[in-house]
Amino acid sequence: MRSLATALAVGVEVALILLLVSLSSGMLRENSKRISGVGADIVLQPPNSSLVLAASTGAMSVKIADLVSRIEKVRAVAPVYLQLNTSGGLGLVWGIDLESFDRITQGFIYLEGRGFQGPNDVIIDDIYAEGRELRLGDEVKLMNHAFHVAGIVEHGKGSRVFIPIGTMQELVGTPRQATLMLITCHQPSDIPQVTAELERRLKSYPVFDMSSFAAQVEEANRDFGPIKFFTNTVVFIATLIGFFIIFLSMYTATTERTHEIGILKSLGANQGYISLLFLKEALMLGGLGFLLGLGLTFGGRLFFQWLMPTLHHQLPLWWLLFTGFLALFSAGLGALYPALRAARQDPIEALAYE
Amino acid sequence: MKTILEAIELTKIFKTGKIEVAAVQEVSLKVREGEFIAIMGPSGCGKSTLLHLLGGLSTPTSGRVLVDGEEVSSGKDAVRTDIRRRKIGFVFQRFNLLPTLSAQGNLEIAQEIHRNGSRNRKHVEEILNLLGLEKKTHHKPSELSGGEQQRLAIARAVINRPAILLADEPTGNLDTRNSMVVLKMIQELNRALSQTILMITHNPEAASIANRLIEMRDGRIVSQQQDGEWNRAEDRMSL
Ligand SMILES: Nc1ncnc2c1ncn2[C@@H]1O[C@H](COP(=O)(O)OP(=O)(O)OP(=O)(O)O)[C@@H](O)[C@H]1O
Ligand SMILES: [Mg+2]
C-alpha cells in the first residue's frame, strides 16, 4: 500500500514534468509552424532585434519595404508589427497591411466575414474564435483597445490575431515602424541572390530564409531565459520531491524490516547484498512511478485537450527518456542512505527488534 | 578428530552507562568435528552472548574464536559476515524466518546468499521432502505451525552444510510434542550427517541427546561432562 502511494507520488512528479514540457514544447512547435505557414521566403529583422519575437524591441522604418521591393527578383514585401498582447490572455498580435500581407500569403481563407473595413477591425483565426466563442462583430479587447471581429480565417498564417498595422503603430506609439519584413521572391531559386543583396544593402539587419527563421524562433523561445528558468525550476523541484518521497518511504521500510535485515545478516548476507536489496526495490518503485506518470500524462493531456482545445501538445522523446532517468535517479539517490543504514545494522540488535 | 571451533579466553563486557556487566568471562572451549554439545545454565548466565561470539554475530572484549581455522573474532564486520555465510548455521528460539517468503523461498534465499547468487531448486525439494514439508512448499511461515516453522528454520541453517550449527533454545517456543520432533531432527542431523552442533537449552531432556554437556554460571563454564558421566550430572542437578 505504501509502495503504491510512493510510486503514485513519483508518477505525479513525472506527469508534472512531462505535461509542462509537452505543453510548452507543443506551443513552440505550433508557433513555429504558423510562422512558416505565412508563405514568405525571406524574413528581415531590424538591428538589435531578438528571435524571441514577443520580447523583441527593435523596429525599423516601413520605408525599408520600398527599398526592398526595388531589389531585383523580389515579388512582394510586407511590413509587420508584432506586439505581445497581455489583456485577456497572452498572445502575439500581428499588425499587418492587409494588401501587402495577402500578396505574401496568397490571401487569407475566410470562413466568415472579410478583411479590415476600418481601423478598429480585427481578423482572428478559427481556433481563436472557437476557443473564445467569438462571432463576427463581437468585441475583442487587445492592448486595452476595443476591436470588432471583421473576419474569421483558417488558421496557420503567422498569428491567430491580426489588426491593421496603422492602428498598431498608433497604439504602441511608433508611427511608420515595423518589426519584421516578410519577403517573397519570384522563384525559390532566387532566394540566395535576394538574401545576398539584402545583406549587402542592409548591413546590420539580420536576414533569414523562412525555414531557418522558424526553426531559430522555436529554438530561441525554448532557450528564452524566463521560460527556461521556469521549466528548470519545475523539473528541479519535482525531482527533489521524488527524492524525498522515496527517501521517507525507504527509511520507513528499512526500519520496519529491521528484524528481516537481522535474519539476512545471520545468514551471512553482506552489506552489499542488503543495500542492493533496498536499492533494487527503490528503483522498481521509481520505474513503476514512471509508468504511472506516463499514464497520468496521457490522461492529463486528454483532460487539457478537452478543457482547452486550442492548446497543442508535443512531447520530445528526449524529454521522455530524461524524465525516466530523473525518476530512477531520484529513486536511487533517495534510497541510498536508508539502504546503507540498513546494511550497517548490528545483527544482534536487528534480530532482537520487534 | 579435527577441531571445528575453538574459543580462547573469551570475555565479553557490556557497558551500559557506568555499569559494566561481564556476560562472558575467560571462556575457553574446543569443539571437535561431529560433536553435539549442549549448553545449560540459569537465565542471564551468558549462554546467548557466548553463542553470538562463537558465531561471529558480535565481537569479544578480549580473547579469540577460530572456526575451521579462521579467526571470527576480528573486528571487521565484512570478515565476520563472510565466515557466517560459509561456515555457520544459526537456529534461534524465535524461528526467524522471512515472513514474506514461502518455505521454499526461505531455503532458496539461504542458498542464494551462500553461493553469492545461485539457487538449487532440486536440493531444496529434497530437504523439504526429508522434513515432511513437501506439501507446504509454497506456504508462508505464518501458515505453518510452530514445529513446522522451526523444522524449516533448521533446514535453512544446514542447507549449505555449515561447519557448525549453533542453536539457541530451539525448542523454547514449542510444546512437548513439537519439541520432541525438532530434537529428533537435530539428533538425526548429528548422527546421520555428522553435523557438528552446539545447542543452548533449558530442558534437561533436550540436553540428554547431546554427547557433551557444558554448564555455565555467571559467564563462566563451571563443568563439562562426556556421555558416560551423564546420569551423575543429572543426579547432581536434582540434589
Ligand atoms: N546488549 C546488551 N547490553 C547490555 N547487557 C547485555 C546485553 N546483552 C546481554 N546483556 C547481559 O549479559 C548477561 C548475559 O545475557 P545472555 O542473554 O547471554 O544470557 P542467557 O544465558 O542467554 O539468558 P537466557 O537463558 O535468559 O536467554 C545478562 O546479564 C544480560 O543482561
Ligand atoms: Mg539467551
PDB file of N, CA and C in Angstrom, chain B residues 45-112:
ATOM      1  N   CYS B  45      23.121 -16.126  32.437  1.00  0.00           N
ATOM      2  CA  CYS B  45      24.487 -16.541  32.743  1.00  0.00           C
ATOM      3  C   CYS B  45      25.433 -16.336  31.563  1.00  0.00           C
ATOM      4  N   GLY B  46      24.903 -15.898  30.423  1.00  0.00           N
ATOM      5  CA  GLY B  46      25.778 -15.556  29.303  1.00  0.00           C
ATOM      6  C   GLY B  46      25.785 -16.567  28.177  1.00  0.00           C
ATOM      7  N   LYS B  47      24.807 -17.468  28.133  1.00  0.00           N
ATOM      8  CA  LYS B  47      24.794 -18.504  27.098  1.00  0.00           C
ATOM      9  C   LYS B  47      24.632 -17.891  25.697  1.00  0.00           C
ATOM     10  N   SER B  48      23.617 -17.031  25.559  1.00  0.00           N
ATOM     11  CA  SER B  48      23.368 -16.431  24.243  1.00  0.00           C
ATOM     12  C   SER B  48      24.539 -15.562  23.814  1.00  0.00           C
ATOM     13  N   THR B  49      25.060 -14.814  24.777  1.00  0.00           N
ATOM     14  CA  THR B  49      26.191 -13.942  24.460  1.00  0.00           C
ATOM     15  C   THR B  49      27.368 -14.770  23.930  1.00  0.00           C
ATOM     16  N   LEU B  50      27.615 -15.927  24.580  1.00  0.00           N
ATOM     17  CA  LEU B  50      28.695 -16.808  24.125  1.00  0.00           C
ATOM     18  C   LEU B  50      28.427 -17.310  22.704  1.00  0.00           C
ATOM     19  N   LEU B  51      27.172 -17.706  22.462  1.00  0.00           N
ATOM     20  CA  LEU B  51      26.819 -18.229  21.141  1.00  0.00           C
ATOM     21  C   LEU B  51      27.023 -17.158  20.054  1.00  0.00           C
ATOM     22  N   HIS B  52      26.646 -15.927  20.368  1.00  0.00           N
ATOM     23  CA  HIS B  52      26.832 -14.822  19.419  1.00  0.00           C
ATOM     24  C   HIS B  52      28.309 -14.608  19.107  1.00  0.00           C
ATOM     25  N   LEU B  53      29.119 -14.733  20.148  1.00  0.00           N
ATOM     26  CA  LEU B  53      30.568 -14.553  19.948  1.00  0.00           C
ATOM     27  C   LEU B  53      31.119 -15.677  19.066  1.00  0.00           C
ATOM     28  N   LEU B  54      30.697 -16.910  19.369  1.00  0.00           N
ATOM     29  CA  LEU B  54      31.198 -18.063  18.610  1.00  0.00           C
ATOM     30  C   LEU B  54      30.781 -17.971  17.143  1.00  0.00           C
ATOM     31  N   GLY B  55      29.570 -17.415  16.907  1.00  0.00           N
ATOM     32  CA  GLY B  55      29.068 -17.344  15.539  1.00  0.00           C
ATOM     33  C   GLY B  55      29.435 -16.070  14.809  1.00  0.00           C
ATOM     34  N   GLY B  56      30.233 -15.212  15.459  1.00  0.00           N
ATOM     35  CA  GLY B  56      30.664 -14.002  14.764  1.00  0.00           C
ATOM     36  C   GLY B  56      29.560 -12.976  14.597  1.00  0.00           C
ATOM     37  N   LEU B  57      28.509 -13.061  15.404  1.00  0.00           N
ATOM     38  CA  LEU B  57      27.477 -12.019  15.355  1.00  0.00           C
ATOM     39  C   LEU B  57      27.910 -10.808  16.169  1.00  0.00           C
ATOM     40  N   SER B  58      28.843 -11.031  17.114  1.00  0.00           N
ATOM     41  CA  SER B  58      29.388  -9.895  17.864  1.00  0.00           C
ATOM     42  C   SER B  58      30.869 -10.143  18.131  1.00  0.00           C
ATOM     43  N   THR B  59      31.527  -9.107  18.603  1.00  0.00           N
ATOM     44  CA  THR B  59      32.979  -9.225  18.824  1.00  0.00           C
ATOM     45  C   THR B  59      33.271  -9.275  20.312  1.00  0.00           C
ATOM     46  N   PRO B  60      34.261 -10.089  20.730  1.00  0.00           N
ATOM     47  CA  PRO B  60      34.583 -10.186  22.160  1.00  0.00           C
ATOM     48  C   PRO B  60      35.360  -8.967  22.642  1.00  0.00           C
ATOM     49  N   THR B  61      35.255  -8.699  23.925  1.00  0.00           N
ATOM     50  CA  THR B  61      36.069  -7.646  24.517  1.00  0.00           C
ATOM     51  C   THR B  61      37.537  -8.093  24.510  1.00  0.00           C
ATOM     52  N   SER B  62      37.740  -9.375  24.790  1.00  0.00           N
ATOM     53  CA  SER B  62      39.083  -9.939  24.612  1.00  0.00           C
ATOM     54  C   SER B  62      38.950 -11.423  24.329  1.00  0.00           C
ATOM     55  N   GLY B  63      40.029 -12.035  23.868  1.00  0.00           N
ATOM     56  CA  GLY B  63      40.001 -13.450  23.515  1.00  0.00           C
ATOM     57  C   GLY B  63      39.758 -13.640  22.020  1.00  0.00           C
ATOM     58  N   ARG B  64      39.797 -14.926  21.596  1.00  0.00           N
ATOM     59  CA  ARG B  64      39.674 -15.215  20.175  1.00  0.00           C
ATOM     60  C   ARG B  64      38.717 -16.369  19.927  1.00  0.00           C
ATOM     61  N   VAL B  65      38.169 -16.392  18.719  1.00  0.00           N
ATOM     62  CA  VAL B  65      37.348 -17.521  18.282  1.00  0.00           C
ATOM     63  C   VAL B  65      37.859 -17.972  16.923  1.00  0.00           C
ATOM     64  N   LEU B  66      38.095 -19.267  16.786  1.00  0.00           N
ATOM     65  CA  LEU B  66      38.503 -19.807  15.493  1.00  0.00           C
ATOM     66  C   LEU B  66      37.450 -20.801  15.024  1.00  0.00           C
ATOM     67  N   VAL B  67      36.948 -20.593  13.814  1.00  0.00           N
ATOM     68  CA  VAL B  67      36.020 -21.559  13.234  1.00  0.00           C
ATOM     69  C   VAL B  67      36.693 -22.170  12.022  1.00  0.00           C
ATOM     70  N   ASP B  68      36.917 -23.486  12.092  1.00  0.00           N
ATOM     71  CA  ASP B  68      37.551 -24.177  10.981  1.00  0.00           C
ATOM     72  C   ASP B  68      38.868 -23.480  10.602  1.00  0.00           C
ATOM     73  N   GLY B  69      39.570 -23.021  11.624  1.00  0.00           N
ATOM     74  CA  GLY B  69      40.867 -22.399  11.406  1.00  0.00           C
ATOM     75  C   GLY B  69      40.826 -20.922  11.070  1.00  0.00           C
ATOM     76  N   GLU B  70      39.634 -20.369  10.907  1.00  0.00           N
ATOM     77  CA  GLU B  70      39.545 -18.948  10.556  1.00  0.00           C
ATOM     78  C   GLU B  70      39.150 -18.126  11.767  1.00  0.00           C
ATOM     79  N   GLU B  71      39.776 -16.963  11.894  1.00  0.00           N
ATOM     80  CA  GLU B  71      39.524 -16.085  13.035  1.00  0.00           C
ATOM     81  C   GLU B  71      38.203 -15.337  12.839  1.00  0.00           C
ATOM     82  N   VAL B  72      37.230 -15.627  13.708  1.00  0.00           N
ATOM     83  CA  VAL B  72      35.918 -14.976  13.605  1.00  0.00           C
ATOM     84  C   VAL B  72      35.858 -13.734  14.472  1.00  0.00           C
ATOM     85  N   SER B  73      36.750 -13.655  15.442  1.00  0.00           N
ATOM     86  CA  SER B  73      36.639 -12.598  16.440  1.00  0.00           C
ATOM     87  C   SER B  73      37.241 -11.277  15.962  1.00  0.00           C
ATOM     88  N   SER B  74      37.561 -11.197  14.679  1.00  0.00           N
ATOM     89  CA  SER B  74      38.103  -9.937  14.162  1.00  0.00           C
ATOM     90  C   SER B  74      37.040  -8.857  14.257  1.00  0.00           C
ATOM     91  N   GLY B  75      37.484  -7.635  14.339  1.00  0.00           N
ATOM     92  CA  GLY B  75      36.530  -6.537  14.483  1.00  0.00           C
ATOM     93  C   GLY B  75      35.772  -6.227  13.214  1.00  0.00           C
ATOM     94  N   LYS B  76      36.277  -6.731  12.095  1.00  0.00           N
ATOM     95  CA  LYS B  76      35.687  -6.327  10.817  1.00  0.00           C
ATOM     96  C   LYS B  76      34.372  -7.045  10.517  1.00  0.00           C
ATOM     97  N   ASP B  77      33.333  -6.264  10.345  1.00  0.00           N
ATOM     98  CA  ASP B  77      32.014  -6.807  10.069  1.00  0.00           C
ATOM     99  C   ASP B  77      32.025  -7.670   8.806  1.00  0.00           C
ATOM    100  N   ALA B  78      32.723  -7.183   7.776  1.00  0.00           N
ATOM    101  CA  ALA B  78      32.719  -7.907   6.494  1.00  0.00           C
ATOM    102  C   ALA B  78      33.347  -9.290   6.643  1.00  0.00           C
ATOM    103  N   VAL B  79      34.412  -9.382   7.450  1.00  0.00           N
ATOM    104  CA  VAL B  79      35.095 -10.657   7.645  1.00  0.00           C
ATOM    105  C   VAL B  79      34.192 -11.628   8.392  1.00  0.00           C
ATOM    106  N   ARG B  80      33.565 -11.138   9.468  1.00  0.00           N
ATOM    107  CA  ARG B  80      32.674 -11.993  10.256  1.00  0.00           C
ATOM    108  C   ARG B  80      31.480 -12.453   9.423  1.00  0.00           C
ATOM    109  N   THR B  81      30.933 -11.514   8.654  1.00  0.00           N
ATOM    110  CA  THR B  81      29.784 -11.852   7.812  1.00  0.00           C
ATOM    111  C   THR B  81      30.146 -12.954   6.827  1.00  0.00           C
ATOM    112  N   ASP B  82      31.335 -12.849   6.271  1.00  0.00           N
ATOM    113  CA  ASP B  82      31.757 -13.830   5.272  1.00  0.00           C
ATOM    114  C   ASP B  82      31.924 -15.219   5.893  1.00  0.00           C
ATOM    115  N   ILE B  83      32.460 -15.263   7.113  1.00  0.00           N
ATOM    116  CA  ILE B  83      32.621 -16.566   7.774  1.00  0.00           C
ATOM    117  C   ILE B  83      31.252 -17.139   8.147  1.00  0.00           C
ATOM    118  N   ARG B  84      30.358 -16.270   8.597  1.00  0.00           N
ATOM    119  CA  ARG B  84      28.983 -16.732   8.891  1.00  0.00           C
ATOM    120  C   ARG B  84      28.359 -17.361   7.652  1.00  0.00           C
ATOM    121  N   ARG B  85      28.568 -16.672   6.528  1.00  0.00           N
ATOM    122  CA  ARG B  85      27.975 -17.150   5.279  1.00  0.00           C
ATOM    123  C   ARG B  85      28.491 -18.544   4.911  1.00  0.00           C
ATOM    124  N   ARG B  86      29.793 -18.762   5.069  1.00  0.00           N
ATOM    125  CA  ARG B  86      30.389 -20.005   4.583  1.00  0.00           C
ATOM    126  C   ARG B  86      30.360 -21.132   5.609  1.00  0.00           C
ATOM    127  N   LYS B  87      30.443 -20.793   6.928  1.00  0.00           N
ATOM    128  CA  LYS B  87      30.748 -21.835   7.903  1.00  0.00           C
ATOM    129  C   LYS B  87      29.709 -22.072   8.982  1.00  0.00           C
ATOM    130  N   ILE B  88      28.769 -21.125   9.142  1.00  0.00           N
ATOM    131  CA  ILE B  88      27.919 -21.211  10.331  1.00  0.00           C
ATOM    132  C   ILE B  88      26.437 -21.205   9.983  1.00  0.00           C
ATOM    133  N   GLY B  89      25.681 -22.076  10.698  1.00  0.00           N
ATOM    134  CA  GLY B  89      24.229 -22.051  10.586  1.00  0.00           C
ATOM    135  C   GLY B  89      23.645 -21.723  11.949  1.00  0.00           C
ATOM    136  N   PHE B  90      22.654 -20.820  11.961  1.00  0.00           N
ATOM    137  CA  PHE B  90      22.023 -20.440  13.231  1.00  0.00           C
ATOM    138  C   PHE B  90      20.588 -20.938  13.299  1.00  0.00           C
ATOM    139  N   VAL B  91      20.196 -21.338  14.516  1.00  0.00           N
ATOM    140  CA  VAL B  91      18.776 -21.583  14.784  1.00  0.00           C
ATOM    141  C   VAL B  91      18.459 -20.851  16.082  1.00  0.00           C
ATOM    142  N   PHE B  92      17.337 -20.121  16.088  1.00  0.00           N
ATOM    143  CA  PHE B  92      17.001 -19.315  17.267  1.00  0.00           C
ATOM    144  C   PHE B  92      15.688 -19.786  17.878  1.00  0.00           C
ATOM    145  N   GLN B  93      15.458 -19.257  19.079  1.00  0.00           N
ATOM    146  CA  GLN B  93      14.205 -19.576  19.769  1.00  0.00           C
ATOM    147  C   GLN B  93      13.015 -19.018  18.984  1.00  0.00           C
ATOM    148  N   ARG B  94      13.099 -17.716  18.594  1.00  0.00           N
ATOM    149  CA  ARG B  94      12.093 -17.228  17.650  1.00  0.00           C
ATOM    150  C   ARG B  94      12.615 -17.689  16.288  1.00  0.00           C
ATOM    151  N   PHE B  95      11.756 -18.246  15.520  1.00  0.00           N
ATOM    152  CA  PHE B  95      12.218 -19.030  14.374  1.00  0.00           C
ATOM    153  C   PHE B  95      13.001 -18.214  13.342  1.00  0.00           C
ATOM    154  N   ASN B  96      12.715 -16.896  13.328  1.00  0.00           N
ATOM    155  CA  ASN B  96      13.461 -16.006  12.440  1.00  0.00           C
ATOM    156  C   ASN B  96      13.403 -16.426  10.972  1.00  0.00           C
ATOM    157  N   LEU B  97      12.192 -16.749  10.525  1.00  0.00           N
ATOM    158  CA  LEU B  97      12.019 -16.992   9.088  1.00  0.00           C
ATOM    159  C   LEU B  97      11.629 -15.666   8.445  1.00  0.00           C
ATOM    160  N   LEU B  98      11.888 -15.547   7.154  1.00  0.00           N
ATOM    161  CA  LEU B  98      11.485 -14.322   6.459  1.00  0.00           C
ATOM    162  C   LEU B  98       9.987 -14.411   6.148  1.00  0.00           C
ATOM    163  N   PRO B  99       9.196 -13.494   6.728  1.00  0.00           N
ATOM    164  CA  PRO B  99       7.742 -13.646   6.697  1.00  0.00           C
ATOM    165  C   PRO B  99       7.123 -13.516   5.301  1.00  0.00           C
ATOM    166  N   THR B 100       7.808 -12.820   4.410  1.00  0.00           N
ATOM    167  CA  THR B 100       7.199 -12.586   3.088  1.00  0.00           C
ATOM    168  C   THR B 100       7.507 -13.704   2.106  1.00  0.00           C
ATOM    169  N   LEU B 101       8.430 -14.604   2.497  1.00  0.00           N
ATOM    170  CA  LEU B 101       8.809 -15.668   1.570  1.00  0.00           C
ATOM    171  C   LEU B 101       8.145 -16.984   1.959  1.00  0.00           C
ATOM    172  N   SER B 102       7.939 -17.846   0.969  1.00  0.00           N
ATOM    173  CA  SER B 102       7.388 -19.182   1.215  1.00  0.00           C
ATOM    174  C   SER B 102       8.455 -20.055   1.866  1.00  0.00           C
ATOM    175  N   ALA B 103       8.066 -21.267   2.249  1.00  0.00           N
ATOM    176  CA  ALA B 103       9.011 -22.215   2.813  1.00  0.00           C
ATOM    177  C   ALA B 103      10.179 -22.410   1.850  1.00  0.00           C
ATOM    178  N   GLN B 104       9.806 -22.634   0.595  1.00  0.00           N
ATOM    179  CA  GLN B 104      10.826 -22.824  -0.428  1.00  0.00           C
ATOM    180  C   GLN B 104      11.702 -21.580  -0.573  1.00  0.00           C
ATOM    181  N   GLY B 105      11.049 -20.406  -0.568  1.00  0.00           N
ATOM    182  CA  GLY B 105      11.784 -19.142  -0.713  1.00  0.00           C
ATOM    183  C   GLY B 105      12.777 -18.945   0.409  1.00  0.00           C
ATOM    184  N   ASN B 106      12.400 -19.353   1.638  1.00  0.00           N
ATOM    185  CA  ASN B 106      13.302 -19.204   2.768  1.00  0.00           C
ATOM    186  C   ASN B 106      14.547 -20.073   2.614  1.00  0.00           C
ATOM    187  N   LEU B 107      14.365 -21.250   2.027  1.00  0.00           N
ATOM    188  CA  LEU B 107      15.532 -22.117   1.802  1.00  0.00           C
ATOM    189  C   LEU B 107      16.370 -21.570   0.652  1.00  0.00           C
ATOM    190  N   GLU B 108      15.689 -21.114  -0.376  1.00  0.00           N
ATOM    191  CA  GLU B 108      16.416 -20.641  -1.566  1.00  0.00           C
ATOM    192  C   GLU B 108      17.253 -19.405  -1.288  1.00  0.00           C
ATOM    193  N   ILE B 109      16.719 -18.512  -0.440  1.00  0.00           N
ATOM    194  CA  ILE B 109      17.477 -17.285  -0.194  1.00  0.00           C
ATOM    195  C   ILE B 109      18.753 -17.608   0.579  1.00  0.00           C
ATOM    196  N   ALA B 110      18.689 -18.652   1.442  1.00  0.00           N
ATOM    197  CA  ALA B 110      19.897 -19.062   2.159  1.00  0.00           C
ATOM    198  C   ALA B 110      20.942 -19.592   1.168  1.00  0.00           C
ATOM    199  N   GLN B 111      20.456 -20.350   0.190  1.00  0.00           N
ATOM    200  CA  GLN B 111      21.353 -20.840  -0.869  1.00  0.00           C
ATOM    201  C   GLN B 111      21.942 -19.677  -1.652  1.00  0.00           C
ATOM    202  N   GLU B 112      21.057 -18.750  -1.977  1.00  0.00           N
ATOM    203  CA  GLU B 112      21.480 -17.622  -2.800  1.00  0.00           C
ATOM    204  C   GLU B 112      22.574 -16.827  -2.106  1.00  0.00           C
TER     205      GLU B 112
END
